[in-house]
Short mmCIF file of N, CA and C in Angstrom, two decimals:
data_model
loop_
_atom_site.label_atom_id
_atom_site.label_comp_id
_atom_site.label_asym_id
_atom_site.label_seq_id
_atom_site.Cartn_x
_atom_site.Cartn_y
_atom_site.Cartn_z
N UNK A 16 141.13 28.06 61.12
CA UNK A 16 139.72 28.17 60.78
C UNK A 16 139.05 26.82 61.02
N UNK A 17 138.06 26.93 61.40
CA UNK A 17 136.75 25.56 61.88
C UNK A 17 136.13 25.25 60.46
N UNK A 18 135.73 24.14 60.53
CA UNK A 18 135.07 23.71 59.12
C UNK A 18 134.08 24.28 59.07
N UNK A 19 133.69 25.00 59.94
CA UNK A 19 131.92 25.73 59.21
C UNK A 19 132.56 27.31 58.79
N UNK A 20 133.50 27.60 59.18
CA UNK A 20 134.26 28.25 58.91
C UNK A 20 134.45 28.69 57.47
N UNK A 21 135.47 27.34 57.27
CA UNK A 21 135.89 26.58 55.98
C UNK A 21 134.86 27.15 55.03
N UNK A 22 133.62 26.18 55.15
CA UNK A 22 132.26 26.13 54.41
C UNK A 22 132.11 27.28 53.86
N UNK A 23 131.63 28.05 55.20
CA UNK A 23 131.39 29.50 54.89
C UNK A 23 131.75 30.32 53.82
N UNK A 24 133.16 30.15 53.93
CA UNK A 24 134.08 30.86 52.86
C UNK A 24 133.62 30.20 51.55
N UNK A 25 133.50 29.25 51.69
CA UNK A 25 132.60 28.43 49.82
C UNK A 25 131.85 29.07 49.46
N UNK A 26 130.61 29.18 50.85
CA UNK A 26 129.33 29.47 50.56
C UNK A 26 129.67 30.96 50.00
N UNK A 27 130.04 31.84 50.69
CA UNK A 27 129.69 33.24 49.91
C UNK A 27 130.56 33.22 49.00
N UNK A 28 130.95 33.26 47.90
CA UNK A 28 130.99 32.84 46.58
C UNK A 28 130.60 32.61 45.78
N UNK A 29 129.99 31.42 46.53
CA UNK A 29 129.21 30.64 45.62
C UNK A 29 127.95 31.18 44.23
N UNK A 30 127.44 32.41 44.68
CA UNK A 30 127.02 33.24 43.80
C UNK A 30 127.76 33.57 42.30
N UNK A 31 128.98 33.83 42.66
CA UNK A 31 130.40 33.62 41.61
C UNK A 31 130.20 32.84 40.57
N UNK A 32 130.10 31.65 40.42
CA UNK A 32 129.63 30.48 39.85
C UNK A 32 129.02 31.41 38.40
N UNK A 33 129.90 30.76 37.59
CA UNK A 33 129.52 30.65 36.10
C UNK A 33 128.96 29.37 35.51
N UNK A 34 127.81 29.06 36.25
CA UNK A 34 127.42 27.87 35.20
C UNK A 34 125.92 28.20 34.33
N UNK A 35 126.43 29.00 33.39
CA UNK A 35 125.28 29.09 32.58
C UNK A 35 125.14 27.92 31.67
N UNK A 36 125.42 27.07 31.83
CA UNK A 36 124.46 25.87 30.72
C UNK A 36 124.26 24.48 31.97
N UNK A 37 125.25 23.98 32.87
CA UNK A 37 124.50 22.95 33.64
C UNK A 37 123.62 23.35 34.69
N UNK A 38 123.61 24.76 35.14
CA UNK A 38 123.06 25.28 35.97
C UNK A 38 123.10 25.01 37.29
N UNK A 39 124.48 23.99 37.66
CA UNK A 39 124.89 23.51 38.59
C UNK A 39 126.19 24.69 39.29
N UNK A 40 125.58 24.89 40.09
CA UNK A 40 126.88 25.87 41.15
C UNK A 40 127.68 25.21 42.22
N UNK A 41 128.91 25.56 42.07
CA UNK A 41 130.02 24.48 42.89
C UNK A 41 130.72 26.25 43.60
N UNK A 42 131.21 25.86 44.91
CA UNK A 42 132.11 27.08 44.92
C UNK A 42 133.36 25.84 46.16
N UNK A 43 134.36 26.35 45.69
CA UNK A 43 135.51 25.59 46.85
C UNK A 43 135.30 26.94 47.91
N UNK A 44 136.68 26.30 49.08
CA UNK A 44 137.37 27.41 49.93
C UNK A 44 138.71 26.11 50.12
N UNK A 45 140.01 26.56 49.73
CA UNK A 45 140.74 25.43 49.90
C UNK A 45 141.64 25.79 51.27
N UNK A 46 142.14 25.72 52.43
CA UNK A 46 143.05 26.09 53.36
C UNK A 46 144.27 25.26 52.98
N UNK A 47 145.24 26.14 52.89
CA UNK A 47 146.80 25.88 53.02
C UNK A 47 147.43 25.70 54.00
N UNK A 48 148.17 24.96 54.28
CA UNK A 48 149.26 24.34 55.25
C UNK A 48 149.66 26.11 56.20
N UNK A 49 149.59 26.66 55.94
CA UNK A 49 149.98 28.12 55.83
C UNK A 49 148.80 28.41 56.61
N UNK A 50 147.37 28.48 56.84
CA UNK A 50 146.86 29.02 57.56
C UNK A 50 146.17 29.84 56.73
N UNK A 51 145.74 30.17 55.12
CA UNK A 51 145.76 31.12 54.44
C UNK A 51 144.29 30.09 53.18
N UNK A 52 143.63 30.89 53.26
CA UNK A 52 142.04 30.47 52.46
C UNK A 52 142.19 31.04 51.21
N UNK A 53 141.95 29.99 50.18
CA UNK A 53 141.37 30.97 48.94
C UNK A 53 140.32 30.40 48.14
N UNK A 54 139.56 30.79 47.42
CA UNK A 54 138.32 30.33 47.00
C UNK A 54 138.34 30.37 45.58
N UNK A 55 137.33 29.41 44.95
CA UNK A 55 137.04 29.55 43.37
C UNK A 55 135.82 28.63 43.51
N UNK A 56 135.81 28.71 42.29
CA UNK A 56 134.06 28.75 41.81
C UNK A 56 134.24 27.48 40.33
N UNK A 57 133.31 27.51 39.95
CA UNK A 57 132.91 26.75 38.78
C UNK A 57 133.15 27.59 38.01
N UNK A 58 133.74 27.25 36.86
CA UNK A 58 133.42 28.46 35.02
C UNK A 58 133.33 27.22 34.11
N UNK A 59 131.91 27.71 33.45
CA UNK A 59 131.88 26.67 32.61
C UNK A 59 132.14 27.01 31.22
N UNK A 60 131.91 26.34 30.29
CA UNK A 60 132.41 27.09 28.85
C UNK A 60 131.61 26.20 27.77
N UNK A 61 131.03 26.97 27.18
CA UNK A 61 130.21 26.20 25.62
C UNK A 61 130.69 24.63 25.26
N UNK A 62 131.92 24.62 25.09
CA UNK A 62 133.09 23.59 25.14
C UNK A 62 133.23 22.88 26.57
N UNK A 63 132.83 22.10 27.02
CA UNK A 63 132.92 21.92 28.15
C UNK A 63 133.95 20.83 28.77
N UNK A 64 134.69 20.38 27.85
CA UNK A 64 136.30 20.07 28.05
C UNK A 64 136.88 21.53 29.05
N UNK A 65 136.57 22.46 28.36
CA UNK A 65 137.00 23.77 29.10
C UNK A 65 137.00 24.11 30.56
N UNK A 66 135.96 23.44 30.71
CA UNK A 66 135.23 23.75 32.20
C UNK A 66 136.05 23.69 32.97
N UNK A 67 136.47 24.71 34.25
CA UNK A 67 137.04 24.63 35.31
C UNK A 67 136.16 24.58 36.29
N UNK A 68 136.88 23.40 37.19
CA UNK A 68 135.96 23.05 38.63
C UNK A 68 136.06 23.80 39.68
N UNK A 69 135.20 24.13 40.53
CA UNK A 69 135.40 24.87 41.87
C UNK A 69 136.89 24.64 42.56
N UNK A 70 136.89 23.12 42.69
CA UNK A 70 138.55 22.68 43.07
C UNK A 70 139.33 23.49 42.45
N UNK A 71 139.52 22.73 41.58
CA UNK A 71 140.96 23.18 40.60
C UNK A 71 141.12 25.12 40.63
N UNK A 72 139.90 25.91 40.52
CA UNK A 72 139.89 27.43 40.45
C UNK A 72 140.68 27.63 41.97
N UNK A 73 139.77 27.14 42.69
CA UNK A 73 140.71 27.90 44.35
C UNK A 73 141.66 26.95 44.52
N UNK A 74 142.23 25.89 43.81
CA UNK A 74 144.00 25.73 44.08
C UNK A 74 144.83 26.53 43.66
N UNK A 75 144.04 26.89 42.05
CA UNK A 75 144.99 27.92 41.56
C UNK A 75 145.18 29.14 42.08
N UNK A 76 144.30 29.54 42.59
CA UNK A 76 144.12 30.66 43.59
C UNK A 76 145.08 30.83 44.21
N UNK A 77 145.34 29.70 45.10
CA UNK A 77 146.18 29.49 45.76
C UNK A 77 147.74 29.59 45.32
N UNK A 78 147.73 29.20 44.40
CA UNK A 78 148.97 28.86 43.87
C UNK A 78 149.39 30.23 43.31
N UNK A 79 148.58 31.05 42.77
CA UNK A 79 149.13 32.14 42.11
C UNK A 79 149.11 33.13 42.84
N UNK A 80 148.22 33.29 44.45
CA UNK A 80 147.88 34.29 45.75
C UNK A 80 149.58 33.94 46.79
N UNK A 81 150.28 32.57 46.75
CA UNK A 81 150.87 32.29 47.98
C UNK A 81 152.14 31.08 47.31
N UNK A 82 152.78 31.56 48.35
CA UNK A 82 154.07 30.05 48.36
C UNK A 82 153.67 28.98 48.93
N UNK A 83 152.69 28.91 49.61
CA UNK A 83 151.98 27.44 49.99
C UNK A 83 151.95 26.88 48.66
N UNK A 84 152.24 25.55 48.98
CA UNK A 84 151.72 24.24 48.08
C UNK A 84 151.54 23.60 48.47
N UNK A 85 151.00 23.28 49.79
CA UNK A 85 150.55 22.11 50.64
C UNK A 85 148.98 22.29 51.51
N UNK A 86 148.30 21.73 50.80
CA UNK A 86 146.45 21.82 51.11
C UNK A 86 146.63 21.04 52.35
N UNK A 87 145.73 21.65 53.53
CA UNK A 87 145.53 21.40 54.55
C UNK A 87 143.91 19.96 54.30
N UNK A 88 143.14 21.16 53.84
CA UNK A 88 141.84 20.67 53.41
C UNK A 88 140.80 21.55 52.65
N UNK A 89 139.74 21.26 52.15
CA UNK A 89 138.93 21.78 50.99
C UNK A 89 137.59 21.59 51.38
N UNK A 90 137.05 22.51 51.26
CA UNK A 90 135.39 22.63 51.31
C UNK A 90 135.03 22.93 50.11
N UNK A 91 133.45 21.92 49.64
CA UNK A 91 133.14 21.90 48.49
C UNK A 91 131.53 22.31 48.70
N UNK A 92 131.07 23.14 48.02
CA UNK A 92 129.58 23.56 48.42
C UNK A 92 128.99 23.42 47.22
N UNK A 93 127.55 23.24 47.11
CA UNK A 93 126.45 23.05 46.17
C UNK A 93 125.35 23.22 47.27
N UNK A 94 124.17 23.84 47.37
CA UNK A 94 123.11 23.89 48.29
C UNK A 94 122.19 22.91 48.21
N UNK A 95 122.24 22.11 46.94
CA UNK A 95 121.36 21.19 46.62
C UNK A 95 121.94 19.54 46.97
N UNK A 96 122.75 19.29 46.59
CA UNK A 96 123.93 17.91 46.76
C UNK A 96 124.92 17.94 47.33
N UNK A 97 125.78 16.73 47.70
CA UNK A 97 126.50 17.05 48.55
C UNK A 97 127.88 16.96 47.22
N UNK A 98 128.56 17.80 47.01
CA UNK A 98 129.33 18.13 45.42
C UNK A 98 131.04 17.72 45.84
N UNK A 99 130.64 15.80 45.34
CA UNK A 99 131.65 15.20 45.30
C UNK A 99 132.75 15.70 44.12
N UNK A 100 134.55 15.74 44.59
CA UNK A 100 135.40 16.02 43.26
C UNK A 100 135.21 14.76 42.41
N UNK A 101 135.16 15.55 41.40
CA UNK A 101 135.47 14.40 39.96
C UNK A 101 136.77 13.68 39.95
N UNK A 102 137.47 13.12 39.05
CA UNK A 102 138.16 12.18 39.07
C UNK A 102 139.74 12.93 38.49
N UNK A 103 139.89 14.18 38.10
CA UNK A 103 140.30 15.41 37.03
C UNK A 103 140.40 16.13 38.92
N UNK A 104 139.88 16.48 39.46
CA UNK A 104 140.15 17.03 40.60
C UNK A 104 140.67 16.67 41.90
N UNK A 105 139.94 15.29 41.83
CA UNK A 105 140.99 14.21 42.77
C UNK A 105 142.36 14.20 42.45
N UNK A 106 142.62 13.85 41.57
CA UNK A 106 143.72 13.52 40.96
C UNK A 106 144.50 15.21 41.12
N UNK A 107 144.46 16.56 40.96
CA UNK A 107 144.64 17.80 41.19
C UNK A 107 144.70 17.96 42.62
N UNK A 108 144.03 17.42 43.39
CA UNK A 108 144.34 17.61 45.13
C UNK A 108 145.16 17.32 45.60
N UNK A 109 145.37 15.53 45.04
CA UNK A 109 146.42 14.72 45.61
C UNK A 109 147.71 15.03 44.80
N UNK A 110 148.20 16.31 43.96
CA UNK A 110 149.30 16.56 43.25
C UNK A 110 149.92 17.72 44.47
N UNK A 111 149.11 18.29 45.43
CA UNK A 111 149.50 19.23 46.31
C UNK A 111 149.11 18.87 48.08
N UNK A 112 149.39 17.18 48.10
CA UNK A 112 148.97 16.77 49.65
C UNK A 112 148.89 15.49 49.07
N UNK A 113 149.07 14.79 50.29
CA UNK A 113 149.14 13.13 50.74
C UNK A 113 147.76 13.18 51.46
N UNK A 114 147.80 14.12 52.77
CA UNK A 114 146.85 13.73 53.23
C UNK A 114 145.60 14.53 53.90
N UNK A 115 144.66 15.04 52.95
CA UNK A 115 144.20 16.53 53.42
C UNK A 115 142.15 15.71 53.52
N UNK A 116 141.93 16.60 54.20
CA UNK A 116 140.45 16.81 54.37
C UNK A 116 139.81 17.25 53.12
N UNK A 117 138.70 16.34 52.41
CA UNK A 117 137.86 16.97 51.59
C UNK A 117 136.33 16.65 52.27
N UNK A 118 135.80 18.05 52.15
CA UNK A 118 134.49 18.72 53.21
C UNK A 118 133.31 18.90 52.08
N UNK A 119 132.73 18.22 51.82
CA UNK A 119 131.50 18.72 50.87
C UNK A 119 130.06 19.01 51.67
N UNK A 120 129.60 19.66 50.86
CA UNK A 120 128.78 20.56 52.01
C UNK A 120 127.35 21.04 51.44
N UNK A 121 126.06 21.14 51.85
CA UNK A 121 125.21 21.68 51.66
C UNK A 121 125.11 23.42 52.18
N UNK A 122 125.40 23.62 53.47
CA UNK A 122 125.57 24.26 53.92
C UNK A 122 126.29 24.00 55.49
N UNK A 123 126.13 25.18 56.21
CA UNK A 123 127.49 25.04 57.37
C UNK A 123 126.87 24.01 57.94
N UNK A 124 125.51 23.47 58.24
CA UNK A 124 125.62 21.94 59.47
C UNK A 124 125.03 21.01 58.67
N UNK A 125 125.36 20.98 57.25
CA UNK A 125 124.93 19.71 56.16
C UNK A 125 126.46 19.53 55.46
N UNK A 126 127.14 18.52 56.01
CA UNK A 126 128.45 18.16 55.96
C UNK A 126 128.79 16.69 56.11
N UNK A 127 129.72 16.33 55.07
CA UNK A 127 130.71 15.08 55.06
C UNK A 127 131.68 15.32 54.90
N UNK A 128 132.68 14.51 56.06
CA UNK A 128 133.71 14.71 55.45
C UNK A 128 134.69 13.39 55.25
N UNK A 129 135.56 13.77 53.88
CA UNK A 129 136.48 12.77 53.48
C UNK A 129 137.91 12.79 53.54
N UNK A 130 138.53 11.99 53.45
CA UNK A 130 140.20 12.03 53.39
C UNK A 130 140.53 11.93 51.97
N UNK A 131 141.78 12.31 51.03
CA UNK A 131 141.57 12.18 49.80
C UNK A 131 142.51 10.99 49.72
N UNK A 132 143.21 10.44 51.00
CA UNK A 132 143.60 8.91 50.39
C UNK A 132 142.70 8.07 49.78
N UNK A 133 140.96 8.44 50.83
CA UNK A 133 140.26 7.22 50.38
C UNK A 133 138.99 7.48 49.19
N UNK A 134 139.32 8.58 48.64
CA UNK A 134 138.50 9.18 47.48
C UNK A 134 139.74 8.76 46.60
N UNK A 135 140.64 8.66 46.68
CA UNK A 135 141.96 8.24 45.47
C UNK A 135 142.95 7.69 45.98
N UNK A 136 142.90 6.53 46.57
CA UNK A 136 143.31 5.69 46.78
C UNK A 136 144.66 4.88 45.60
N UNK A 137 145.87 4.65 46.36
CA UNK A 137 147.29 4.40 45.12
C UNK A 137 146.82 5.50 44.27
N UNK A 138 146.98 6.83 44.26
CA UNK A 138 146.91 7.52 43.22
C UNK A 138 148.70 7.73 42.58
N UNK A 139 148.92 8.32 41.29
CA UNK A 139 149.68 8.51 40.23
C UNK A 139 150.30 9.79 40.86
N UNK A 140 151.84 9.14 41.26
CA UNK A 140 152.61 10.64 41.43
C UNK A 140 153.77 10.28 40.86
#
């Protein structure tokens, strides 16, 4: 799959998105070493320790859809910003890859992209 590709798969989702109190919508699409896409969304929760990130939802996706455990790369969508991982998700990427593509995205031709060595750099394994 092509990164607008990638995107794509965020974008329609992205509706998915449970953020009834920041009102901020995140949707991933993460690709596996495997060739194999899965997606998640934001859920937020009253408690917002609770909150699961777009990341972290479509790894698990992943993890509980496939025997992959090795992220190729990740598309991150918000239509408004370009929806950098937090520090809780960095740290969650680089537990399943050394060296993968993170794609944040407005939409398919409003795009950056990063490596997650240099978003977490000497990270904790």
């Amino acid at each position: 799959m092509d990164t607008k590709g990638l995107i794509e798969s965020a974008l329609k989702v992205l509706d998915r998105s449970y953020s009834k109190y920041s009102k901020f919508k995140v949707a991933a699409a993460v690709e596996m070493d495997d060739g194999n896409v899965y997606t998640g969304v934001n859920i937020e929760n009253a408690s917002y320790g609770l909150t699961i990130c777009a990341e972290r939802s479509a790894i698990a996706n992943a993890i509980v859809s496939s025997d992959s455990r090795s992220i190729k790369r990740i598309a991150i969508v918000n239509v408004d910003v370009y929806p950098m991982p937090c520090g809780a998700c960095r740290q969650f990427i680089s537990e399943f890859t050394k060296d993968c593509e993170i794609i944040v995205a407005k939409d398919v031709n409003d795009y950056k992209i990063y490596n997650i060595k240099d978003l977490l750099p000497e990270s904790f394994h």
